[in-house]
């Protein structure tokens, strides 16, 4: 499955961005957003089940909102009150992608988010 993450950019601290993750076929898995800052490990950001249940990393709880439009095969990440520590390349993949690489789709290039203070 090919996933395309988009919507990144450079913003000032406190601003908002929305990331999109589009699949070109329907996805049957629960999906998640991940991020990887320069020199750091890739980490979980947020996930959403097919039924709409979401989970968030503590660092983004209350600031980020994940949603899914199954008709468009697209997952979104609405990021508010951005902080410099949110700067990273953001990726989308299955909810199990980090725990079990066999259940991961191709990671692709991701989309870069840069937050300046």
PDB file of C-alpha atoms in Angstrom:
ATOM      1  CA  UNK A   1       0.000   0.000   0.000  1.00  0.00           C
ATOM      2  CA  UNK A   2       1.302   3.418  -0.937  1.00  0.00           C
ATOM      3  CA  UNK A   3       0.729   6.148   1.636  1.00  0.00           C
ATOM      4  CA  UNK A   4       1.287   9.826   0.912  1.00  0.00           C
ATOM      5  CA  UNK A   5       1.797  12.241   3.805  1.00  0.00           C
ATOM      6  CA  UNK A   6       1.481  15.935   3.025  1.00  0.00           C
ATOM      7  CA  UNK A   7       0.754  19.296   4.595  1.00  0.00           C
ATOM      8  CA  UNK A   8       3.977  19.999   6.425  1.00  0.00           C
ATOM      9  CA  UNK A   9       5.657  23.379   6.466  1.00  0.00           C
ATOM     10  CA  UNK A  10       7.480  25.985   8.501  1.00  0.00           C
ATOM     11  CA  UNK A  11       5.462  27.875  11.104  1.00  0.00           C
ATOM     12  CA  UNK A  12       6.019  29.907  14.223  1.00  0.00           C
ATOM     13  CA  UNK A  13       5.407  28.594  17.697  1.00  0.00           C
ATOM     14  CA  UNK A  14       1.727  28.648  18.641  1.00  0.00           C
ATOM     15  CA  UNK A  15       0.457  28.244  15.087  1.00  0.00           C
ATOM     16  CA  UNK A  16      -1.448  25.323  13.559  1.00  0.00           C
ATOM     17  CA  UNK A  17      -1.000  22.905  10.679  1.00  0.00           C
ATOM     18  CA  UNK A  18      -3.015  20.056   9.250  1.00  0.00           C
ATOM     19  CA  UNK A  19      -1.311  16.975   7.863  1.00  0.00           C
ATOM     20  CA  UNK A  20      -3.003  14.619   5.412  1.00  0.00           C
ATOM     21  CA  UNK A  21      -2.234  10.954   4.834  1.00  0.00           C
ATOM     22  CA  UNK A  22      -3.808   9.574   1.674  1.00  0.00           C
ATOM     23  CA  UNK A  23      -3.905   5.934   0.681  1.00  0.00           C
ATOM     24  CA  UNK A  24      -4.760   4.925  -2.835  1.00  0.00           C
ATOM     25  CA  UNK A  25      -6.783   1.925  -1.763  1.00  0.00           C
ATOM     26  CA  UNK A  26      -9.054   1.375   1.245  1.00  0.00           C
ATOM     27  CA  UNK A  27      -7.126   0.564   4.402  1.00  0.00           C
ATOM     28  CA  UNK A  28      -8.455  -2.064   6.747  1.00  0.00           C
ATOM     29  CA  UNK A  29      -5.976  -1.429   9.550  1.00  0.00           C
ATOM     30  CA  UNK A  30      -5.999   1.009  12.422  1.00  0.00           C
ATOM     31  CA  UNK A  31      -3.712   3.849  11.405  1.00  0.00           C
ATOM     32  CA  UNK A  32      -1.248   6.121  13.157  1.00  0.00           C
ATOM     33  CA  UNK A  33       0.953   9.153  12.806  1.00  0.00           C
ATOM     34  CA  UNK A  34       4.621   8.996  13.755  1.00  0.00           C
ATOM     35  CA  UNK A  35       7.430  11.516  13.758  1.00  0.00           C
ATOM     36  CA  UNK A  36      11.189  11.473  13.702  1.00  0.00           C
ATOM     37  CA  UNK A  37      13.281  14.444  14.707  1.00  0.00           C
ATOM     38  CA  UNK A  38      16.824  14.800  13.477  1.00  0.00           C
ATOM     39  CA  UNK A  39      19.093  12.439  15.376  1.00  0.00           C
ATOM     40  CA  UNK A  40      16.250  10.783  17.275  1.00  0.00           C
ATOM     41  CA  UNK A  41      14.255   7.576  17.017  1.00  0.00           C
ATOM     42  CA  UNK A  42      10.929   7.499  15.249  1.00  0.00           C
ATOM     43  CA  UNK A  43       8.131   7.864  17.784  1.00  0.00           C
ATOM     44  CA  UNK A  44       4.391   7.387  17.999  1.00  0.00           C
ATOM     45  CA  UNK A  45       2.255  10.532  17.832  1.00  0.00           C
ATOM     46  CA  UNK A  46      -1.386   9.510  17.474  1.00  0.00           C
ATOM     47  CA  UNK A  47      -3.542   6.653  16.255  1.00  0.00           C
ATOM     48  CA  UNK A  48      -7.114   6.097  15.178  1.00  0.00           C
ATOM     49  CA  UNK A  49      -9.106   2.910  14.834  1.00  0.00           C
ATOM     50  CA  UNK A  50     -11.573   2.099  12.077  1.00  0.00           C
ATOM     51  CA  UNK A  51     -14.280   2.879  14.608  1.00  0.00           C
ATOM     52  CA  UNK A  52     -12.853   6.308  15.331  1.00  0.00           C
ATOM     53  CA  UNK A  53     -11.214   5.664  18.697  1.00  0.00           C
ATOM     54  CA  UNK A  54      -8.062   7.728  19.049  1.00  0.00           C
ATOM     55  CA  UNK A  55      -4.952   7.650  21.218  1.00  0.00           C
ATOM     56  CA  UNK A  56      -2.222  10.243  21.638  1.00  0.00           C
ATOM     57  CA  UNK A  57       1.304  10.508  22.911  1.00  0.00           C
ATOM     58  CA  UNK A  58       1.459  12.471  26.156  1.00  0.00           C
ATOM     59  CA  UNK A  59       3.539  15.156  24.458  1.00  0.00           C
ATOM     60  CA  UNK A  60       0.732  16.056  22.021  1.00  0.00           C
ATOM     61  CA  UNK A  61      -2.366  15.265  24.073  1.00  0.00           C
ATOM     62  CA  UNK A  62      -4.747  18.209  23.981  1.00  0.00           C
ATOM     63  CA  UNK A  63      -2.949  19.899  21.086  1.00  0.00           C
ATOM     64  CA  UNK A  64      -3.214  17.373  18.247  1.00  0.00           C
ATOM     65  CA  UNK A  65      -6.354  15.755  16.837  1.00  0.00           C
ATOM     66  CA  UNK A  66      -6.357  12.715  14.561  1.00  0.00           C
ATOM     67  CA  UNK A  67      -9.310  11.916  12.320  1.00  0.00           C
ATOM     68  CA  UNK A  68     -10.170   9.661   9.400  1.00  0.00           C
ATOM     69  CA  UNK A  69     -12.343  10.047   6.315  1.00  0.00           C
ATOM     70  CA  UNK A  70     -12.913   6.490   5.148  1.00  0.00           C
ATOM     71  CA  UNK A  71     -14.698   7.664   1.998  1.00  0.00           C
ATOM     72  CA  UNK A  72     -11.557   9.484   0.908  1.00  0.00           C
ATOM     73  CA  UNK A  73      -9.098   6.907   2.293  1.00  0.00           C
ATOM     74  CA  UNK A  74      -7.470   9.812   4.115  1.00  0.00           C
ATOM     75  CA  UNK A  75      -6.281  10.310   7.677  1.00  0.00           C
ATOM     76  CA  UNK A  76      -5.689  13.773   9.100  1.00  0.00           C
ATOM     77  CA  UNK A  77      -3.625  15.227  11.924  1.00  0.00           C
ATOM     78  CA  UNK A  78      -4.688  18.629  13.103  1.00  0.00           C
ATOM     79  CA  UNK A  79      -1.830  20.176  15.071  1.00  0.00           C
ATOM     80  CA  UNK A  80      -2.478  23.235  17.212  1.00  0.00           C
ATOM     81  CA  UNK A  81      -0.315  25.324  19.531  1.00  0.00           C
ATOM     82  CA  UNK A  82       2.784  23.967  17.835  1.00  0.00           C
ATOM     83  CA  UNK A  83       6.059  24.028  19.737  1.00  0.00           C
ATOM     84  CA  UNK A  84       9.657  23.911  18.506  1.00  0.00           C
ATOM     85  CA  UNK A  85       9.961  20.393  19.931  1.00  0.00           C
ATOM     86  CA  UNK A  86       7.243  19.300  17.476  1.00  0.00           C
ATOM     87  CA  UNK A  87       9.692  19.868  14.622  1.00  0.00           C
ATOM     88  CA  UNK A  88      10.218  16.560  12.836  1.00  0.00           C
ATOM     89  CA  UNK A  89       9.450  14.561   9.739  1.00  0.00           C
ATOM     90  CA  UNK A  90       5.939  13.180  10.144  1.00  0.00           C
ATOM     91  CA  UNK A  91       4.909   9.812   8.739  1.00  0.00           C
ATOM     92  CA  UNK A  92       1.729   7.783   8.590  1.00  0.00           C
ATOM     93  CA  UNK A  93       1.506   4.017   8.767  1.00  0.00           C
ATOM     94  CA  UNK A  94      -0.411   1.238  10.469  1.00  0.00           C
ATOM     95  CA  UNK A  95      -0.863   1.344  14.221  1.00  0.00           C
ATOM     96  CA  UNK A  96       1.408  -1.707  14.526  1.00  0.00           C
ATOM     97  CA  UNK A  97       4.164  -0.399  12.254  1.00  0.00           C
ATOM     98  CA  UNK A  98       6.749   0.303  14.972  1.00  0.00           C
ATOM     99  CA  UNK A  99       6.010  -2.800  17.046  1.00  0.00           C
ATOM    100  CA  UNK A 100       5.846  -5.216  14.103  1.00  0.00           C
ATOM    101  CA  UNK A 101       7.584  -4.186  10.853  1.00  0.00           C
ATOM    102  CA  UNK A 102       5.809  -7.052   9.078  1.00  0.00           C
ATOM    103  CA  UNK A 103       2.593  -5.077   9.528  1.00  0.00           C
ATOM    104  CA  UNK A 104       4.039  -1.804   8.247  1.00  0.00           C
ATOM    105  CA  UNK A 105       3.443  -0.248   4.873  1.00  0.00           C
ATOM    106  CA  UNK A 106       6.237   1.527   3.054  1.00  0.00           C
ATOM    107  CA  UNK A 107       7.211   4.526   5.212  1.00  0.00           C
ATOM    108  CA  UNK A 108       7.764   6.893   2.324  1.00  0.00           C
ATOM    109  CA  UNK A 109       9.479  10.287   2.656  1.00  0.00           C
ATOM    110  CA  UNK A 110       7.061  11.750   5.205  1.00  0.00           C
ATOM    111  CA  UNK A 111       6.316  15.459   5.463  1.00  0.00           C
ATOM    112  CA  UNK A 112       8.544  17.927   7.299  1.00  0.00           C
ATOM    113  CA  UNK A 113       7.212  20.178  10.051  1.00  0.00           C
ATOM    114  CA  UNK A 114       9.473  22.943  11.335  1.00  0.00           C
ATOM    115  CA  UNK A 115       8.374  25.143  14.231  1.00  0.00           C
ATOM    116  CA  UNK A 116      10.388  28.220  15.081  1.00  0.00           C
ATOM    117  CA  UNK A 117      10.258  30.031  18.418  1.00  0.00           C
TER     118      UNK A 117
END
